[in-house]
Each structure stands twice: as C-alpha cells, then as structure tokens.
Amino acid sequence: MQWQNICSIDPDAVTIFEFCAIFEDGASKDIIQLATGVNTAKIKYLCAKKELRRHIINEDNDVKIRDPNLRECILEQTKAEDKQHYLQQTVEVYQSQLRDSNNQNSQAAIRLPPLIFKLKGPQAFVKVLLNSCVIKLIDHRLYTYAISFCKQALQMVSPGSRQEADIKYFLGRSYHVSETDENLFFAEEMYCQALKIYKSSNHLEKISLIYSHLGDIYTNQNKLIEAKEMQLKALEIYEQTGKNTMTPYYYGRLAMVYLRQRKFDEAEEMAHKSLKLAEQLDLKEEMSRQYGNLGLIYLQQYRFQDAERTLKKGLDLDRRLDRLIGMACKCFNLGWVYKARQDFKNAKEYWQTSKLLFEKFGITHMVHKIEELLADIDEYNQE
C-alpha cells in the first residue's frame, strides 16, 4: 500500500486497514482494536457521549476515522519515519486542493497551517497562512479560524515588517466582514495599524484598499461624511499606481455612500461608471456587483421595472460565475420588487431562494429577516 494512494483519497478520513497494511504488526493490532471499538479510554469516552458513530463511519473493511483526535491516536502509534512521510504527503494533498480554484472544500485551509507549523516551524506557518489559507477562510466565512491563525501568526513576525502589516490587514478583514459592532471596532483598529506600516513602504495598492474598507465601516456606522472622504482618498491614491483594475470597485463603493446619502443621481452615475469600465476590462464579478448596486439604487427610487431588469441581468451573470452570495443578494432585492407590485407568488419564490443561499453561507441575520418577510406573506394570503 503506497502512502500516496491513501492521501490522495481523503487525508481526513483514512481507512484503518490501509494504515494497518503499512504499520508494524504490533501497531496494527492496537489500531484494529481501536477501530473496532475495544474499550480503550478514548472509545469509552466517545461511547459515553454517544458520538462514536459520528467519528467512525462504515462498518466493515472501509472503517474510516474522521475525528482528528482519534486520528492522532493512530498516528502516535506509527514509527516516526512513517508518520513524517504520511504528514508530508497530507500537506501536499492540502496544498493541491488550495491551488485548485474549482475546489470549494475549505477543510484544507483549516488543516494545513497547524500541520505546516508542526512539520516546518513558525515561518512556514506564516507563509502558508498568508499565501494560501487566510483568503480561503474569509471567503468561506470561517472567521473564527482566520482570526485565531492571524493572532498566532502575529507572535511569529518582526514588528513593523511587511508580514505584520499583511497579517493585521487580514485580521481586520476577518473582523470587518463578520459585521458585529464590536468586531467593526477591532477591524478599524487593525486596518489603521496595517495602514501605518504600508505607508512606511509606500505600498499604494494596500493603502488605497484599506482606505476603502475604512469607508465601508464608516458607511455601516452611518458616518457618511467620513465614509465619502475615505472612498475618495482610496480612489485618488489608487490612481497614482497607474493601474485601473480596481477602479470599478472604488467607483462602486463610492456609489453606495451616495446611495446612503440618498443622492440618487450621484449614486447612479458612479455605478454606471463602474459598470462601463468593468465591461471594458472584462471584470465579470465586478460587472455583477454593479448590476446589483444599480438594481438597489433603482429599487430605492421605486423604479421597479429598471430594478427588475438590472437585477435579473446580474443574477444571470452570477449564475454563470457560480457566485452564490451575489445570487442571494439579488434574489433578496428581487423579492422586494415583486412585493411592491403585490406579486406575492414571485416575491415568495425569490425570498425562499435567497434564504437557502444565505443559510449556505451562515448569514443568520438575513435568514431571520427573510423568515419574517415570508411569514408576513403567508399571513396576508390567509386574510
């Protein structure tokens, strides 16, 4: 039995009898006993909690361990050389999964950093976190892991270094997108600390991005004068780079500030500028985002036909891109379009779709809001 054959299947659910095939006979006996439920302390503990079936799946020669503690028990019984070989192969599998843009499994981003720390030490931990894992964790809304890893990494880097700035930026981002009031305070603090370091090296792209994120925080807090100032500063600094791929993004953020100020003409103008440039640059995700922004701008002006047309364009693009969070937001706003027309059937369908998508991302406050809206429709229909 080759190590690669084991790891390439599923490094987090390794078949017991595959392990046994490559271990010494003495170890194999202990592992078989562990797998088949002999009363070791660990098995007793899991049985007492009625969790054993959750951790050991299947019942014959395909018995697999999914609980990391049980797996660690097994690995502790291996020879050091075999254990090191297996862990290295596991690292390679995780790294391959993270390089695959079509792989939506987030477990590799959770498992890899501590494994790298164990095998290669703190500097390798920081490198793999920044290069491969933290963005994946944030994208999958695994903020607790992202925050925990970033806090650990801060203890491993030099003060004032580029790595410290990057870690504090991602720590700020993790706090920011979790969107609680307390976390917004920590997000602002981390962004400002990262900004100070980036300014010392004149890293214009990061500086502009942080100003924009600060603008988003201030928009969320209804500090709209400060929010506009931050977004304009972000745009001004980014223009100094001579690049334009982020310009549609900054136009779009500024549009949302104008919308919150109920300056609809300015909001629509900036969203159209963003969409036009995104189309020229073939930035499809940004195009979808601006269709959503424009749809919201129209919706708040009671321009329901324009809102419907624009949101559906964005929704079609999101479907082609498999951009689920964009689909959730556009379905939510389309529900409002149809509710305003008293087309409760379509409103309910779009809100139900939106609810399922928000549930997938664990965005509970939106799920609860939609449940209330659906209950209102049901109550109305019963009258």
GROMACS .gro file of C-alpha atoms in nm:
model
  383
    1MET     CA    1   0.000   0.000   0.000
    2GLN     CA    2   0.151   0.334  -0.107
    3TRP     CA    3   0.125   0.647   0.106
    4GLN     CA    4   0.014   0.849  -0.196
    5ASN     CA    5  -0.277   0.612  -0.256
    6ILE     CA    6  -0.405   0.677   0.095
    7CYS     CA    7  -0.360   1.051   0.099
    8SER     CA    8  -0.493   1.118  -0.248
    9ILE     CA    9  -0.834   0.980  -0.149
   10ASP     CA   10  -0.907   1.179   0.166
   11PRO     CA   11  -0.640   1.271   0.419
   12ASP     CA   12  -0.910   1.344   0.679
   13ALA     CA   13  -1.079   1.004   0.658
   14VAL     CA   14  -0.814   0.736   0.633
   15THR     CA   15  -0.916   0.372   0.612
   16ILE     CA   16  -0.799   0.184   0.921
   17PHE     CA   17  -0.697  -0.125   0.726
   18GLU     CA   18  -0.492   0.085   0.486
   19PHE     CA   19  -0.299   0.210   0.788
   20CYS     CA   20  -0.259  -0.144   0.915
   21ALA     CA   21  -0.113  -0.261   0.586
   22ILE     CA   22   0.190  -0.038   0.625
   23PHE     CA   23   0.242  -0.041   1.001
   24GLU     CA   24   0.439  -0.286   1.209
   25ASP     CA   25   0.239  -0.584   1.330
   26GLY     CA   26   0.223  -0.462   1.689
   27ALA     CA   27   0.083  -0.128   1.588
   28SER     CA   28  -0.167  -0.292   1.356
   29LYS     CA   29  -0.319  -0.491   1.641
   30ASP     CA   30  -0.373  -0.179   1.852
   31ILE     CA   31  -0.519   0.012   1.559
   32ILE     CA   32  -0.762  -0.267   1.472
   33GLN     CA   33  -0.875  -0.276   1.836
   34LEU     CA   34  -0.925   0.099   1.833
   35ALA     CA   35  -1.117   0.087   1.506
   36THR     CA   36  -1.344  -0.199   1.607
   37GLY     CA   37  -1.445  -0.046   1.939
   38VAL     CA   38  -1.246  -0.231   2.206
   39ASN     CA   39  -1.290  -0.045   2.536
   40THR     CA   40  -0.994   0.187   2.530
   41ALA     CA   41  -1.027   0.508   2.730
   42LYS     CA   42  -1.093   0.706   2.411
   43ILE     CA   43  -1.363   0.470   2.290
   44LYS     CA   44  -1.525   0.470   2.635
   45TYR     CA   45  -1.528   0.847   2.633
   46LEU     CA   46  -1.687   0.870   2.289
   47CYS     CA   47  -1.941   0.598   2.366
   48ALA     CA   48  -2.040   0.782   2.682
   49LYS     CA   49  -2.109   1.090   2.474
   50LYS     CA   50  -2.290   0.879   2.212
   51GLU     CA   51  -2.061   1.026   1.946
   52LEU     CA   52  -1.874   0.720   1.827
   53ARG     CA   53  -2.085   0.666   1.515
   54ARG     CA   54  -2.019   1.026   1.415
   55HIS     CA   55  -1.644   0.969   1.423
   56ILE     CA   56  -1.611   0.618   1.284
   57ILE     CA   57  -1.811   0.566   0.966
   58ASN     CA   58  -1.897   0.245   0.777
   59GLU     CA   59  -1.879  -0.091   0.949
   60ASP     CA   60  -1.651  -0.331   0.764
   61ASN     CA   61  -1.312  -0.304   0.598
   62ASP     CA   62  -1.388   0.053   0.493
   63VAL     CA   63  -1.396   0.180   0.851
   64LYS     CA   64  -1.261   0.535   0.847
   65ILE     CA   65  -1.164   0.779   1.117
   66ARG     CA   66  -1.285   1.137   1.077
   67ASP     CA   67  -1.224   1.264   1.426
   68PRO     CA   68  -0.883   1.439   1.437
   69ASN     CA   69  -0.819   1.324   1.795
   70LEU     CA   70  -0.873   0.960   1.708
   71ARG     CA   71  -0.659   1.002   1.400
   72GLU     CA   72  -0.386   1.149   1.619
   73CYS     CA   73  -0.409   0.846   1.847
   74ILE     CA   74  -0.344   0.627   1.546
   75LEU     CA   75  -0.055   0.838   1.423
   76GLU     CA   76   0.108   0.829   1.766
   77GLN     CA   77   0.145   0.453   1.726
   78THR     CA   78   0.334   0.478   1.399
   79LYS     CA   79   0.709   0.483   1.355
   80ALA     CA   80   0.847   0.837   1.339
   81GLU     CA   81   0.969   0.791   0.983
   82ASP     CA   82   0.631   0.667   0.861
   83LYS     CA   83   0.446   0.942   1.047
   84GLN     CA   84   0.666   1.213   0.893
   85HIS     CA   85   0.617   1.063   0.548
   86TYR     CA   86   0.240   1.047   0.588
   87LEU     CA   87   0.213   1.404   0.719
   88GLN     CA   88   0.425   1.535   0.433
   89GLN     CA   89   0.203   1.358   0.181
   90THR     CA   90  -0.101   1.507   0.355
   91VAL     CA   91   0.049   1.856   0.324
   92GLU     CA   92   0.094   1.803  -0.049
   93VAL     CA   93  -0.271   1.698  -0.086
   94TYR     CA   94  -0.394   2.006   0.103
   95GLN     CA   95  -0.170   2.236  -0.100
   96SER     CA   96  -0.303   2.082  -0.421
   97GLN     CA   97  -0.662   2.139  -0.305
   98LEU     CA   98  -0.588   2.504  -0.226
   99ARG     CA   99  -0.430   2.559  -0.569
  100ASP     CA  100  -0.742   2.420  -0.738
  101SER     CA  101  -0.972   2.720  -0.787
  102ASN     CA  102  -1.266   2.485  -0.852
  103ASN     CA  103  -1.225   2.307  -0.518
  104GLN     CA  104  -1.480   2.454  -0.275
  105ASN     CA  105  -1.370   2.238   0.019
  106SER     CA  106  -1.247   2.472   0.293
  107GLN     CA  107  -1.106   2.197   0.517
  108ALA     CA  108  -0.760   2.223   0.360
  109ALA     CA  109  -0.735   2.587   0.473
  110ILE     CA  110  -0.824   2.480   0.830
  111ARG     CA  111  -0.595   2.176   0.847
  112LEU     CA  112  -0.285   2.299   0.664
  113PRO     CA  113  -0.149   2.583   0.886
  114PRO     CA  114  -0.113   2.380   1.211
  115LEU     CA  115   0.026   2.086   1.013
  116ILE     CA  116   0.284   2.312   0.848
  117PHE     CA  117   0.376   2.456   1.188
  118LYS     CA  118   0.433   2.106   1.323
  119LEU     CA  119   0.646   1.999   1.026
  120LYS     CA  120   0.834   2.315   0.928
  121GLY     CA  121   0.802   2.573   1.204
  122PRO     CA  122   0.668   2.927   1.253
  123GLN     CA  123   0.799   3.100   0.940
  124ALA     CA  124   0.645   2.833   0.717
  125PHE     CA  125   0.320   2.868   0.912
  126VAL     CA  126   0.307   3.244   0.843
  127LYS     CA  127   0.393   3.196   0.477
  128VAL     CA  128   0.127   2.933   0.406
  129LEU     CA  129  -0.133   3.129   0.601
  130LEU     CA  130  -0.076   3.447   0.401
  131ASN     CA  131  -0.020   3.284   0.062
  132SER     CA  132  -0.284   3.013   0.062
  133CYS     CA  133  -0.519   2.986   0.358
  134VAL     CA  134  -0.647   3.309   0.510
  135ILE     CA  135  -0.830   3.433   0.198
  136LYS     CA  136  -0.999   3.094   0.161
  137LEU     CA  137  -1.108   3.104   0.526
  138ILE     CA  138  -1.252   3.454   0.489
  139ASP     CA  139  -1.427   3.366   0.161
  140HIS     CA  140  -1.592   3.071   0.334
  141ARG     CA  141  -1.688   3.286   0.633
  142LEU     CA  142  -1.468   3.081   0.867
  143TYR     CA  143  -1.378   3.394   1.060
  144THR     CA  144  -1.300   3.222   1.390
  145TYR     CA  145  -1.025   3.019   1.224
  146ALA     CA  146  -0.894   3.319   1.030
  147ILE     CA  147  -0.877   3.535   1.343
  148SER     CA  148  -0.718   3.260   1.553
  149PHE     CA  149  -0.448   3.182   1.294
  150CYS     CA  150  -0.372   3.551   1.236
  151LYS     CA  151  -0.334   3.614   1.610
  152GLN     CA  152  -0.093   3.322   1.632
  153ALA     CA  153   0.100   3.448   1.330
  154LEU     CA  154   0.141   3.794   1.485
  155GLN     CA  155   0.355   3.634   1.755
  156MET     CA  156   0.589   3.494   1.489
  157VAL     CA  157   0.679   3.801   1.279
  158SER     CA  158   0.902   4.103   1.325
  159PRO     CA  159   0.736   4.427   1.442
  160GLY     CA  160   0.693   4.675   1.159
  161SER     CA  161   0.753   4.412   0.889
  162ARG     CA  162   0.551   4.365   0.572
  163GLN     CA  163   0.431   4.032   0.713
  164GLU     CA  164   0.297   4.208   1.023
  165ALA     CA  165   0.110   4.454   0.801
  166ASP     CA  166  -0.038   4.173   0.590
  167ILE     CA  167  -0.148   3.976   0.897
  168LYS     CA  168  -0.310   4.283   1.055
  169TYR     CA  169  -0.483   4.361   0.726
  170PHE     CA  170  -0.635   4.011   0.710
  171LEU     CA  171  -0.717   4.022   1.080
  172GLY     CA  172  -0.901   4.349   1.015
  173ARG     CA  173  -1.075   4.196   0.716
  174SER     CA  174  -1.189   3.896   0.923
  175TYR     CA  175  -1.334   4.124   1.190
  176HIS     CA  176  -1.486   4.354   0.928
  177VAL     CA  177  -1.683   4.104   0.724
  178SER     CA  178  -1.824   3.935   1.036
  179GLU     CA  179  -2.014   4.264   1.077
  180THR     CA  180  -2.084   4.282   1.450
  181ASP     CA  181  -2.049   4.625   1.611
  182GLU     CA  182  -1.772   4.507   1.843
  183ASN     CA  183  -1.582   4.345   1.557
  184LEU     CA  184  -1.607   4.663   1.347
  185PHE     CA  185  -1.417   4.841   1.625
  186PHE     CA  186  -1.140   4.577   1.612
  187ALA     CA  187  -1.144   4.587   1.230
  188GLU     CA  188  -1.085   4.962   1.228
  189GLU     CA  189  -0.801   4.923   1.479
  190MET     CA  190  -0.627   4.652   1.276
  191TYR     CA  191  -0.673   4.839   0.947
  192CYS     CA  192  -0.518   5.153   1.096
  193GLN     CA  193  -0.220   4.962   1.235
  194ALA     CA  194  -0.163   4.790   0.900
  195LEU     CA  195  -0.205   5.123   0.720
  196LYS     CA  196   0.076   5.279   0.922
  197ILE     CA  197   0.318   5.005   0.814
  198TYR     CA  198   0.209   5.013   0.449
  199LYS     CA  199   0.256   5.392   0.443
  200SER     CA  200   0.615   5.350   0.562
  201SER     CA  201   0.688   5.146   0.248
  202ASN     CA  202   0.454   5.349   0.021
  203HIS     CA  203   0.251   5.040  -0.074
  204LEU     CA  204  -0.013   5.237  -0.264
  205GLU     CA  205  -0.243   4.948  -0.358
  206LYS     CA  206  -0.279   4.830   0.001
  207ILE     CA  207  -0.311   5.186   0.130
  208SER     CA  208  -0.596   5.259  -0.110
  209LEU     CA  209  -0.771   4.931  -0.029
  210ILE     CA  210  -0.759   4.996   0.345
  211TYR     CA  211  -0.898   5.349   0.300
  212SER     CA  212  -1.187   5.196   0.105
  213HIS     CA  213  -1.250   4.934   0.375
  214LEU     CA  214  -1.247   5.209   0.639
  215GLY     CA  215  -1.502   5.393   0.424
  216ASP     CA  216  -1.722   5.082   0.427
  217ILE     CA  217  -1.701   5.066   0.806
  218TYR     CA  218  -1.800   5.432   0.836
  219THR     CA  219  -2.087   5.377   0.591
  220ASN     CA  220  -2.207   5.091   0.810
  221GLN     CA  221  -2.187   5.322   1.113
  222ASN     CA  222  -2.373   5.596   0.923
  223LYS     CA  223  -2.070   5.827   0.938
  224LEU     CA  224  -2.133   5.925   0.578
  225ILE     CA  225  -1.910   6.234   0.557
  226GLU     CA  226  -1.611   6.030   0.678
  227ALA     CA  227  -1.713   5.741   0.453
  228LYS     CA  228  -1.716   5.961   0.142
  229GLU     CA  229  -1.381   6.111   0.237
  230MET     CA  230  -1.225   5.764   0.273
  231GLN     CA  231  -1.361   5.637  -0.059
  232LEU     CA  232  -1.242   5.948  -0.246
  233LYS     CA  233  -0.899   5.912  -0.085
  234ALA     CA  234  -0.887   5.545  -0.183
  235LEU     CA  235  -0.965   5.633  -0.544
  236GLU     CA  236  -0.712   5.916  -0.551
  237ILE     CA  237  -0.429   5.701  -0.413
  238TYR     CA  238  -0.510   5.407  -0.641
  239GLU     CA  239  -0.494   5.633  -0.947
  240GLN     CA  240  -0.133   5.709  -0.851
  241THR     CA  241  -0.043   5.343  -0.922
  242GLY     CA  242  -0.119   5.390  -1.293
  243LYS     CA  243  -0.343   5.082  -1.285
  244ASN     CA  244  -0.718   5.059  -1.337
  245THR     CA  245  -0.833   4.706  -1.249
  246MET     CA  246  -0.954   4.817  -0.904
  247THR     CA  247  -1.105   5.146  -1.023
  248PRO     CA  248  -1.453   4.996  -1.089
  249TYR     CA  249  -1.453   4.859  -0.735
  250TYR     CA  250  -1.380   5.202  -0.586
  251TYR     CA  251  -1.644   5.369  -0.804
  252GLY     CA  252  -1.892   5.113  -0.676
  253ARG     CA  253  -1.806   5.172  -0.311
  254LEU     CA  254  -1.848   5.547  -0.362
  255ALA     CA  255  -2.187   5.481  -0.527
  256MET     CA  256  -2.303   5.304  -0.210
  257VAL     CA  257  -2.204   5.604   0.003
  258TYR     CA  258  -2.409   5.834  -0.223
  259LEU     CA  259  -2.699   5.591  -0.201
  260ARG     CA  260  -2.691   5.602   0.180
  261GLN     CA  261  -2.694   5.985   0.149
  262ARG     CA  262  -2.995   5.946  -0.085
  263LYS     CA  263  -2.806   6.130  -0.357
  264PHE     CA  264  -2.953   5.907  -0.624
  265ASP     CA  265  -2.815   6.087  -0.930
  266GLU     CA  266  -2.458   6.072  -0.799
  267ALA     CA  267  -2.503   5.710  -0.692
  268GLU     CA  268  -2.635   5.607  -1.033
  269GLU     CA  269  -2.359   5.797  -1.212
  270MET     CA  270  -2.083   5.624  -1.014
  271ALA     CA  271  -2.241   5.279  -1.053
  272HIS     CA  272  -2.270   5.331  -1.430
  273LYS     CA  273  -1.906   5.446  -1.447
  274SER     CA  274  -1.804   5.135  -1.258
  275LEU     CA  275  -2.009   4.904  -1.481
  276LYS     CA  276  -1.881   5.061  -1.803
  277LEU     CA  277  -1.516   5.028  -1.701
  278ALA     CA  278  -1.569   4.675  -1.567
  279GLU     CA  279  -1.718   4.577  -1.906
  280GLN     CA  280  -1.418   4.729  -2.088
  281LEU     CA  281  -1.178   4.536  -1.864
  282ASP     CA  282  -1.392   4.219  -1.876
  283LEU     CA  283  -1.417   4.209  -1.497
  284LYS     CA  284  -1.724   3.989  -1.478
  285GLU     CA  285  -1.751   3.969  -1.099
  286GLU     CA  286  -1.736   4.347  -1.075
  287MET     CA  287  -1.996   4.376  -1.352
  288SER     CA  288  -2.226   4.152  -1.149
  289ARG     CA  289  -2.162   4.358  -0.836
  290GLN     CA  290  -2.256   4.681  -1.017
  291TYR     CA  291  -2.572   4.530  -1.163
  292GLY     CA  292  -2.664   4.462  -0.802
  293ASN     CA  293  -2.575   4.815  -0.694
  294LEU     CA  294  -2.775   4.971  -0.977
  295GLY     CA  295  -3.070   4.746  -0.902
  296LEU     CA  296  -3.067   4.862  -0.541
  297ILE     CA  297  -3.041   5.227  -0.648
  298TYR     CA  298  -3.344   5.185  -0.876
  299LEU     CA  299  -3.534   4.994  -0.608
  300GLN     CA  300  -3.492   5.273  -0.354
  301GLN     CA  301  -3.631   5.519  -0.609
  302TYR     CA  302  -3.935   5.294  -0.673
  303ARG     CA  303  -3.818   5.239  -1.033
  304PHE     CA  304  -3.931   4.879  -1.017
  305GLN     CA  305  -3.909   4.798  -1.389
  306ASP     CA  306  -3.549   4.923  -1.408
  307ALA     CA  307  -3.466   4.741  -1.084
  308GLU     CA  308  -3.612   4.412  -1.210
  309ARG     CA  309  -3.433   4.432  -1.545
  310THR     CA  310  -3.096   4.518  -1.391
  311LEU     CA  311  -3.111   4.271  -1.103
  312LYS     CA  312  -3.203   3.988  -1.340
  313LYS     CA  313  -2.905   4.074  -1.562
  314GLY     CA  314  -2.681   4.050  -1.259
  315LEU     CA  315  -2.848   3.729  -1.142
  316ASP     CA  316  -2.791   3.563  -1.480
  317LEU     CA  317  -2.425   3.662  -1.466
  318ASP     CA  318  -2.392   3.537  -1.107
  319ARG     CA  319  -2.534   3.200  -1.212
  320ARG     CA  320  -2.277   3.170  -1.490
  321LEU     CA  321  -2.000   3.263  -1.247
  322ASP     CA  322  -2.142   3.038  -0.970
  323ARG     CA  323  -2.129   3.348  -0.749
  324LEU     CA  324  -2.370   3.235  -0.479
  325ILE     CA  325  -2.351   3.534  -0.246
  326GLY     CA  326  -2.434   3.765  -0.537
  327MET     CA  327  -2.731   3.544  -0.623
  328ALA     CA  328  -2.853   3.560  -0.262
  329CYS     CA  329  -2.845   3.941  -0.255
  330LYS     CA  330  -3.011   3.987  -0.594
  331CYS     CA  331  -3.286   3.735  -0.516
  332PHE     CA  332  -3.349   3.921  -0.190
  333ASN     CA  333  -3.389   4.254  -0.371
  334LEU     CA  334  -3.600   4.099  -0.648
  335GLY     CA  335  -3.832   3.977  -0.374
  336TRP     CA  336  -3.884   4.341  -0.273
  337VAL     CA  337  -3.955   4.437  -0.636
  338TYR     CA  338  -4.233   4.179  -0.660
  339LYS     CA  339  -4.371   4.252  -0.315
  340ALA     CA  340  -4.403   4.621  -0.414
  341ARG     CA  341  -4.610   4.506  -0.714
  342GLN     CA  342  -4.813   4.278  -0.484
  343ASP     CA  343  -4.690   3.980  -0.686
  344PHE     CA  344  -4.656   3.772  -0.373
  345LYS     CA  345  -4.600   3.443  -0.556
  346ASN     CA  346  -4.279   3.565  -0.721
  347ALA     CA  347  -4.174   3.756  -0.410
  348LYS     CA  348  -4.202   3.437  -0.205
  349GLU     CA  349  -4.009   3.230  -0.460
  350TYR     CA  350  -3.718   3.475  -0.475
  351TRP     CA  351  -3.705   3.515  -0.097
  352GLN     CA  352  -3.710   3.138  -0.046
  353THR     CA  353  -3.418   3.102  -0.288
  354SER     CA  354  -3.235   3.385  -0.114
  355LYS     CA  355  -3.293   3.226   0.227
  356LEU     CA  356  -3.144   2.894   0.114
  357LEU     CA  357  -2.834   3.069  -0.021
  358PHE     CA  358  -2.785   3.281   0.291
  359GLU     CA  359  -2.821   2.965   0.502
  360LYS     CA  360  -2.543   2.807   0.299
  361PHE     CA  361  -2.314   3.093   0.400
  362GLY     CA  362  -2.432   3.100   0.761
  363ILE     CA  363  -2.558   3.461   0.735
  364THR     CA  364  -2.817   3.417   1.006
  365HIS     CA  365  -2.943   3.775   1.038
  366MET     CA  366  -3.051   3.767   0.672
  367VAL     CA  367  -3.211   3.426   0.717
  368HIS     CA  368  -3.417   3.557   1.010
  369LYS     CA  369  -3.516   3.869   0.819
  370ILE     CA  370  -3.639   3.664   0.522
  371GLU     CA  371  -3.829   3.426   0.752
  372GLU     CA  372  -4.020   3.727   0.887
  373LEU     CA  373  -4.094   3.850   0.534
  374LEU     CA  374  -4.221   3.506   0.429
  375ALA     CA  375  -4.438   3.485   0.741
  376ASP     CA  376  -4.589   3.826   0.653
  377ILE     CA  377  -4.678   3.699   0.305
  378ASP     CA  378  -4.838   3.383   0.447
  379GLU     CA  379  -5.037   3.589   0.694
  380TYR     CA  380  -5.150   3.824   0.418
  381ASN     CA  381  -5.260   3.533   0.197
  382GLN     CA  382  -5.470   3.387   0.481
  383GLU     CA  383  -5.668   3.707   0.530
   0.00000   0.00000   0.00000
